[in-house]
Structures are given as structure tokens and as C-alpha cells.
Amino acid sequence: MVRGLIAAALMALLSGCAGGMTAADCQSADWSAIGFSDGRSGASQKLSDKRLDDCAADGFAVDRAAYAAGRSEGLKAYCTAAGGFDAGRLGQDYFEVCPASAEVEFLAAYEEGAKLHALIRAEREADRAHKAAVDGLDQNAFHLKAVERRAASPTISNEGREIARQEAASLQRDLARLEQNLPKLEAALKKARAEREAYETLLRASGRIF
């Protein structure tokens, strides 16, 4: 039964929209599958109510019992340690949809996933900053060569040569600043990567990830 609900839920996700239900969605709705999808993804009660209320307000028949049953099945899959870890790892919000009996285990795993998400994001941001600095060095060096060639041209006016020299001086200052900052960015990236790898090692040891 659950496998059938998962397949139908995937079809519901393809036809539905994030904020509510269109007329076409309402007309062809498989309420059990939609409920399962919402439960499996940890959707808020507010979103659940909106799906049902939007269709009902437009005059479409709404099978609230089928939706509730599907959502309950979906929540059983979501409100687990694995579901909590995945939600945290993906940076998803938790809308307090799990029963108290499952919430402690869910939240413990959610915090682990959220920490991994934060470490991955920090590494990506450090990598972007490092790449931006390297790109800036390359671009400034290229522009500096072009400006220096212009300043050395025998056909350039004295005024043009002075402007080119000032521009070259500005580029040289930018290059010096970037070169001075690059080791710090490299160190930050190395640290962020090491922290992420160390935490993943702990998660593997605990069987959380493979």
C-alpha cells in the first residue's frame, strides 16, 4: 500500500504547486496520495488546510478522510530518525508535525542533519570566496597588462599616458590586496573542508550516513 502511495504521491507533486491547488489539481486530485506526500515531506498543517480549503472553496469535492489517512501514513515515514536527519541535512524547516512519541528521536537526528547542512554551506561559501579572489587576481592581472601596454604606446597622448598610469597604480593596489588576502581565504576553505569531513566521519561511524 505504501509503495502505491509513494508512486501516486510523485505524480501529485508533478501536477501540484507549492502554495495551493489549481482547478486542474482539484479536479484530478488523489487525496490519499497528496496527503501522503504532504506527510512524508513534513508539510505544515497550514499548507494541508490550504490544499483542502482551496479546492472546497472552488466547489470541488474534497475527500478529507482520504487526505488525513494518507498524511498519517506519510508522517509515519517522516517522523523517524532517518526522516529527521534528511530534513535537517536539506535545510528544511520543521513544523512540529510529529507526535510526541516520535519527536525526541526525530529532533535529535534533525539537529545532526542541520549541523551537516551548516558545515556544507560554510564550505561552499568559503570555496566561493576563494574562487572569487582567484578570479579577481586573474582579471586584474590581465587588465593591468593591457593598461601598461597602453601607457607604453608611442602614440598615446601625455594626458592619456597619465590616466593609464593612474589606472595601473589602482590595479596594482587591488592586486596587492587580493594577494595579501588569498592565504586567509585558502586557510578558511581548508578549515571548513576539514570540519565538514570530520563530522561526516563521525556520522559514518554512527551509521547515520554511509
mmCIF file of N, CA and C in Angstrom, residues 83-152:
data_model
loop_
_atom_site.group_PDB
_atom_site.id
_atom_site.type_symbol
_atom_site.label_atom_id
_atom_site.label_comp_id
_atom_site.label_asym_id
_atom_site.label_seq_id
_atom_site.Cartn_x
_atom_site.Cartn_y
_atom_site.Cartn_z
ATOM 1 N N GLY A 83 14.124 10.323 8.701
ATOM 2 C CA GLY A 83 13.395 11.473 8.173
ATOM 3 C C GLY A 83 13.887 12.774 8.776
ATOM 4 N N GLY A 84 14.182 12.756 10.058
ATOM 5 C CA GLY A 84 14.687 13.957 10.715
ATOM 6 C C GLY A 84 16.052 14.360 10.199
ATOM 7 N N PHE A 85 16.919 13.373 10.023
ATOM 8 C CA PHE A 85 18.261 13.678 9.521
ATOM 9 C C PHE A 85 18.192 14.262 8.112
ATOM 10 N N ASP A 86 17.371 13.644 7.258
ATOM 11 C CA ASP A 86 17.242 14.143 5.884
ATOM 12 C C ASP A 86 16.689 15.565 5.859
ATOM 13 N N ALA A 87 15.692 15.831 6.686
ATOM 14 C CA ALA A 87 15.112 17.172 6.725
ATOM 15 C C ALA A 87 16.141 18.203 7.166
ATOM 16 N N GLY A 88 16.922 17.876 8.181
ATOM 17 C CA GLY A 88 17.960 18.792 8.644
ATOM 18 C C GLY A 88 19.060 18.969 7.620
ATOM 19 N N ARG A 89 19.479 17.870 7.004
ATOM 20 C CA ARG A 89 20.559 17.909 6.014
ATOM 21 C C ARG A 89 20.179 18.756 4.805
ATOM 22 N N LEU A 90 18.896 18.748 4.451
ATOM 23 C CA LEU A 90 18.420 19.523 3.310
ATOM 24 C C LEU A 90 18.082 20.966 3.682
ATOM 25 N N GLY A 91 18.224 21.311 4.948
ATOM 26 C CA GLY A 91 17.937 22.671 5.378
ATOM 27 C C GLY A 91 16.462 22.994 5.444
ATOM 28 N N GLN A 92 15.635 21.981 5.638
ATOM 29 C CA GLN A 92 14.189 22.196 5.689
ATOM 30 C C GLN A 92 13.757 22.612 7.097
ATOM 31 N N ASP A 93 12.697 23.400 7.150
ATOM 32 C CA ASP A 93 12.124 23.779 8.438
ATOM 33 C C ASP A 93 11.322 22.620 9.007
ATOM 34 N N TYR A 94 11.218 22.568 10.318
ATOM 35 C CA TYR A 94 10.372 21.578 10.985
ATOM 36 C C TYR A 94 9.150 22.295 11.546
ATOM 37 N N PHE A 95 7.977 21.800 11.196
ATOM 38 C CA PHE A 95 6.729 22.480 11.545
ATOM 39 C C PHE A 95 5.978 21.805 12.698
ATOM 40 N N GLU A 96 6.705 21.071 13.532
ATOM 41 C CA GLU A 96 6.123 20.441 14.735
ATOM 42 C C GLU A 96 4.943 19.552 14.366
ATOM 43 N N VAL A 97 5.158 18.708 13.379
ATOM 44 C CA VAL A 97 4.081 17.839 12.905
ATOM 45 C C VAL A 97 4.187 16.423 13.462
ATOM 46 N N CYS A 98 5.282 16.104 14.137
ATOM 47 C CA CYS A 98 5.467 14.745 14.634
ATOM 48 C C CYS A 98 4.840 14.567 16.013
ATOM 49 N N PRO A 99 4.309 13.391 16.298
ATOM 50 C CA PRO A 99 3.747 13.141 17.636
ATOM 51 C C PRO A 99 4.859 13.107 18.675
ATOM 52 N N ALA A 100 4.503 13.361 19.910
ATOM 53 C CA ALA A 100 5.494 13.420 20.983
ATOM 54 C C ALA A 100 6.284 12.123 21.099
ATOM 55 N N SER A 101 5.637 11.002 20.793
ATOM 56 C CA SER A 101 6.298 9.704 20.923
ATOM 57 C C SER A 101 7.469 9.543 19.950
ATOM 58 N N ALA A 102 7.431 10.283 18.842
ATOM 59 C CA ALA A 102 8.482 10.158 17.819
ATOM 60 C C ALA A 102 9.364 11.403 17.746
ATOM 61 N N GLU A 103 8.947 12.474 18.393
ATOM 62 C CA GLU A 103 9.610 13.759 18.176
ATOM 63 C C GLU A 103 11.026 13.816 18.763
ATOM 64 N N VAL A 104 11.256 13.196 19.894
ATOM 65 C CA VAL A 104 12.580 13.264 20.516
ATOM 66 C C VAL A 104 13.630 12.666 19.589
ATOM 67 N N GLU A 105 13.353 11.477 19.080
ATOM 68 C CA GLU A 105 14.298 10.825 18.170
ATOM 69 C C GLU A 105 14.431 11.608 16.871
ATOM 70 N N PHE A 106 13.309 12.098 16.358
ATOM 71 C CA PHE A 106 13.311 12.885 15.114
ATOM 72 C C PHE A 106 14.185 14.129 15.271
ATOM 73 N N LEU A 107 13.990 14.876 16.361
ATOM 74 C CA LEU A 107 14.705 16.142 16.538
ATOM 75 C C LEU A 107 16.196 15.924 16.776
ATOM 76 N N ALA A 108 16.554 14.842 17.460
ATOM 77 C CA ALA A 108 17.977 14.558 17.675
ATOM 78 C C ALA A 108 18.673 14.341 16.331
ATOM 79 N N ALA A 109 18.028 13.579 15.465
ATOM 80 C CA ALA A 109 18.598 13.337 14.139
ATOM 81 C C ALA A 109 18.517 14.584 13.267
ATOM 82 N N TYR A 110 17.457 15.355 13.441
ATOM 83 C CA TYR A 110 17.300 16.604 12.690
ATOM 84 C C TYR A 110 18.454 17.559 12.988
ATOM 85 N N GLU A 111 18.832 17.653 14.252
ATOM 86 C CA GLU A 111 19.941 18.531 14.639
ATOM 87 C C GLU A 111 21.257 18.066 14.016
ATOM 88 N N GLU A 112 21.451 16.754 13.937
ATOM 89 C CA GLU A 112 22.658 16.232 13.281
ATOM 90 C C GLU A 112 22.676 16.607 11.802
ATOM 91 N N GLY A 113 21.527 16.423 11.149
ATOM 92 C CA GLY A 113 21.439 16.782 9.734
ATOM 93 C C GLY A 113 21.611 18.271 9.516
ATOM 94 N N ALA A 114 21.042 19.074 10.414
ATOM 95 C CA ALA A 114 21.149 20.528 10.287
ATOM 96 C C ALA A 114 22.598 20.984 10.463
ATOM 97 N N LYS A 115 23.336 20.316 11.359
ATOM 98 C CA LYS A 115 24.747 20.661 11.542
ATOM 99 C C LYS A 115 25.540 20.341 10.282
ATOM 100 N N LEU A 116 25.253 19.196 9.678
ATOM 101 C CA LEU A 116 25.934 18.843 8.430
ATOM 102 C C LEU A 116 25.598 19.845 7.338
ATOM 103 N N HIS A 117 24.328 20.241 7.266
ATOM 104 C CA HIS A 117 23.902 21.242 6.285
ATOM 105 C C HIS A 117 24.674 22.544 6.470
ATOM 106 N N ALA A 118 24.822 22.966 7.714
ATOM 107 C CA ALA A 118 25.536 24.218 8.000
ATOM 108 C C ALA A 118 27.010 24.103 7.628
ATOM 109 N N LEU A 119 27.616 22.951 7.900
ATOM 110 C CA LEU A 119 29.028 22.763 7.566
ATOM 111 C C LEU A 119 29.246 22.740 6.055
ATOM 112 N N ILE A 120 28.333 22.091 5.340
ATOM 113 C CA ILE A 120 28.429 22.058 3.875
ATOM 114 C C ILE A 120 28.262 23.464 3.309
ATOM 115 N N ARG A 121 27.310 24.205 3.858
ATOM 116 C CA ARG A 121 27.080 25.568 3.381
ATOM 117 C C ARG A 121 28.291 26.457 3.673
ATOM 118 N N ALA A 122 28.890 26.296 4.839
ATOM 119 C CA ALA A 122 30.072 27.092 5.184
ATOM 120 C C ALA A 122 31.234 26.780 4.243
ATOM 121 N N GLU A 123 31.390 25.505 3.898
ATOM 122 C CA GLU A 123 32.463 25.129 2.976
ATOM 123 C C GLU A 123 32.215 25.719 1.589
ATOM 124 N N ARG A 124 30.973 25.684 1.151
ATOM 125 C CA ARG A 124 30.645 26.242 -0.166
ATOM 126 C C ARG A 124 30.887 27.751 -0.206
ATOM 127 N N GLU A 125 30.517 28.426 0.878
ATOM 128 C CA GLU A 125 30.733 29.869 0.927
ATOM 129 C C GLU A 125 32.225 30.198 0.942
ATOM 130 N N ALA A 126 33.005 29.410 1.671
ATOM 131 C CA ALA A 126 34.450 29.619 1.697
ATOM 132 C C ALA A 126 35.051 29.344 0.327
ATOM 133 N N ASP A 127 34.534 28.336 -0.349
ATOM 134 C CA ASP A 127 35.026 27.999 -1.690
ATOM 135 C C ASP A 127 34.689 29.111 -2.685
ATOM 136 N N ARG A 128 33.471 29.655 -2.575
ATOM 137 C CA ARG A 128 33.076 30.756 -3.470
ATOM 138 C C ARG A 128 33.958 31.983 -3.240
ATOM 139 N N ALA A 129 34.238 32.299 -1.969
ATOM 140 C CA ALA A 129 35.078 33.459 -1.654
ATOM 141 C C ALA A 129 36.493 33.266 -2.198
ATOM 142 N N HIS A 130 36.999 32.055 -2.073
ATOM 143 C CA HIS A 130 38.349 31.763 -2.574
ATOM 144 C C HIS A 130 38.389 31.868 -4.096
ATOM 145 N N LYS A 131 37.405 31.281 -4.763
ATOM 146 C CA LYS A 131 37.372 31.331 -6.226
ATOM 147 C C LYS A 131 37.207 32.766 -6.730
ATOM 148 N N ALA A 132 36.394 33.556 -6.020
ATOM 149 C CA ALA A 132 36.198 34.952 -6.414
ATOM 150 C C ALA A 132 37.516 35.722 -6.325
ATOM 151 N N ALA A 133 38.301 35.432 -5.282
ATOM 152 C CA ALA A 133 39.597 36.112 -5.124
ATOM 153 C C ALA A 133 40.568 35.701 -6.226
ATOM 154 N N VAL A 134 40.584 34.411 -6.544
ATOM 155 C CA VAL A 134 41.465 33.927 -7.615
ATOM 156 C C VAL A 134 41.065 34.533 -8.950
ATOM 157 N N ASP A 135 39.745 34.564 -9.209
ATOM 158 C CA ASP A 135 39.262 35.180 -10.446
ATOM 159 C C ASP A 135 39.618 36.663 -10.487
ATOM 160 N N GLY A 136 39.496 37.329 -9.337
ATOM 161 C CA GLY A 136 39.840 38.747 -9.269
ATOM 162 C C GLY A 136 41.312 38.989 -9.564
ATOM 163 N N LEU A 137 42.156 38.101 -9.065
ATOM 164 C CA LEU A 137 43.589 38.214 -9.358
ATOM 165 C C LEU A 137 43.856 38.069 -10.857
ATOM 166 N N ASP A 138 43.237 37.070 -11.449
ATOM 167 C CA ASP A 138 43.442 36.834 -12.885
ATOM 168 C C ASP A 138 42.950 38.018 -13.717
ATOM 169 N N GLN A 139 41.759 38.516 -13.384
ATOM 170 C CA GLN A 139 41.178 39.614 -14.153
ATOM 171 C C GLN A 139 41.993 40.900 -13.993
ATOM 172 N N ASN A 140 42.380 41.204 -12.764
ATOM 173 C CA ASN A 140 43.166 42.417 -12.527
ATOM 174 C C ASN A 140 44.534 42.340 -13.190
ATOM 175 N N ALA A 141 45.146 41.147 -13.145
ATOM 176 C CA ALA A 141 46.447 40.979 -13.798
ATOM 177 C C ALA A 141 46.320 41.173 -15.304
ATOM 178 N N PHE A 142 45.242 40.652 -15.881
ATOM 179 C CA PHE A 142 45.012 40.815 -17.320
ATOM 180 C C PHE A 142 44.804 42.288 -17.673
ATOM 181 N N HIS A 143 43.983 42.968 -16.877
ATOM 182 C CA HIS A 143 43.712 44.393 -17.139
ATOM 183 C C HIS A 143 44.969 45.233 -16.936
ATOM 184 N N LEU A 144 45.767 44.858 -15.942
ATOM 185 C CA LEU A 144 46.990 45.604 -15.678
ATOM 186 C C LEU A 144 47.948 45.537 -16.875
ATOM 187 N N LYS A 145 48.091 44.364 -17.448
ATOM 188 C CA LYS A 145 48.959 44.225 -18.618
ATOM 189 C C LYS A 145 48.464 45.084 -19.778
ATOM 190 N N ALA A 146 47.130 45.096 -19.956
ATOM 191 C CA ALA A 146 46.557 45.887 -21.042
ATOM 192 C C ALA A 146 46.791 47.379 -20.810
ATOM 193 N N VAL A 147 46.626 47.826 -19.575
ATOM 194 C CA VAL A 147 46.828 49.241 -19.253
ATOM 195 C C VAL A 147 48.297 49.623 -19.402
ATOM 196 N N GLU A 148 49.184 48.728 -18.971
ATOM 197 C CA GLU A 148 50.618 49.014 -19.102
ATOM 198 C C GLU A 148 51.040 49.095 -20.570
ATOM 199 N N ARG A 149 50.456 48.260 -21.397
ATOM 200 C CA ARG A 149 50.758 48.348 -22.833
ATOM 201 C C ARG A 149 50.258 49.670 -23.405
ATOM 202 N N ARG A 150 49.076 50.067 -22.946
ATOM 203 C CA ARG A 150 48.522 51.337 -23.423
ATOM 204 C C ARG A 150 49.391 52.515 -22.995
ATOM 205 N N ALA A 151 49.862 52.468 -21.739
ATOM 206 C CA ALA A 151 50.697 53.559 -21.225
ATOM 207 C C ALA A 151 52.026 53.635 -21.965
ATOM 208 N N ALA A 152 52.519 52.478 -22.459
ATOM 209 C CA ALA A 152 53.810 52.442 -23.143
ATOM 210 C C ALA A 152 53.693 52.723 -24.641
#
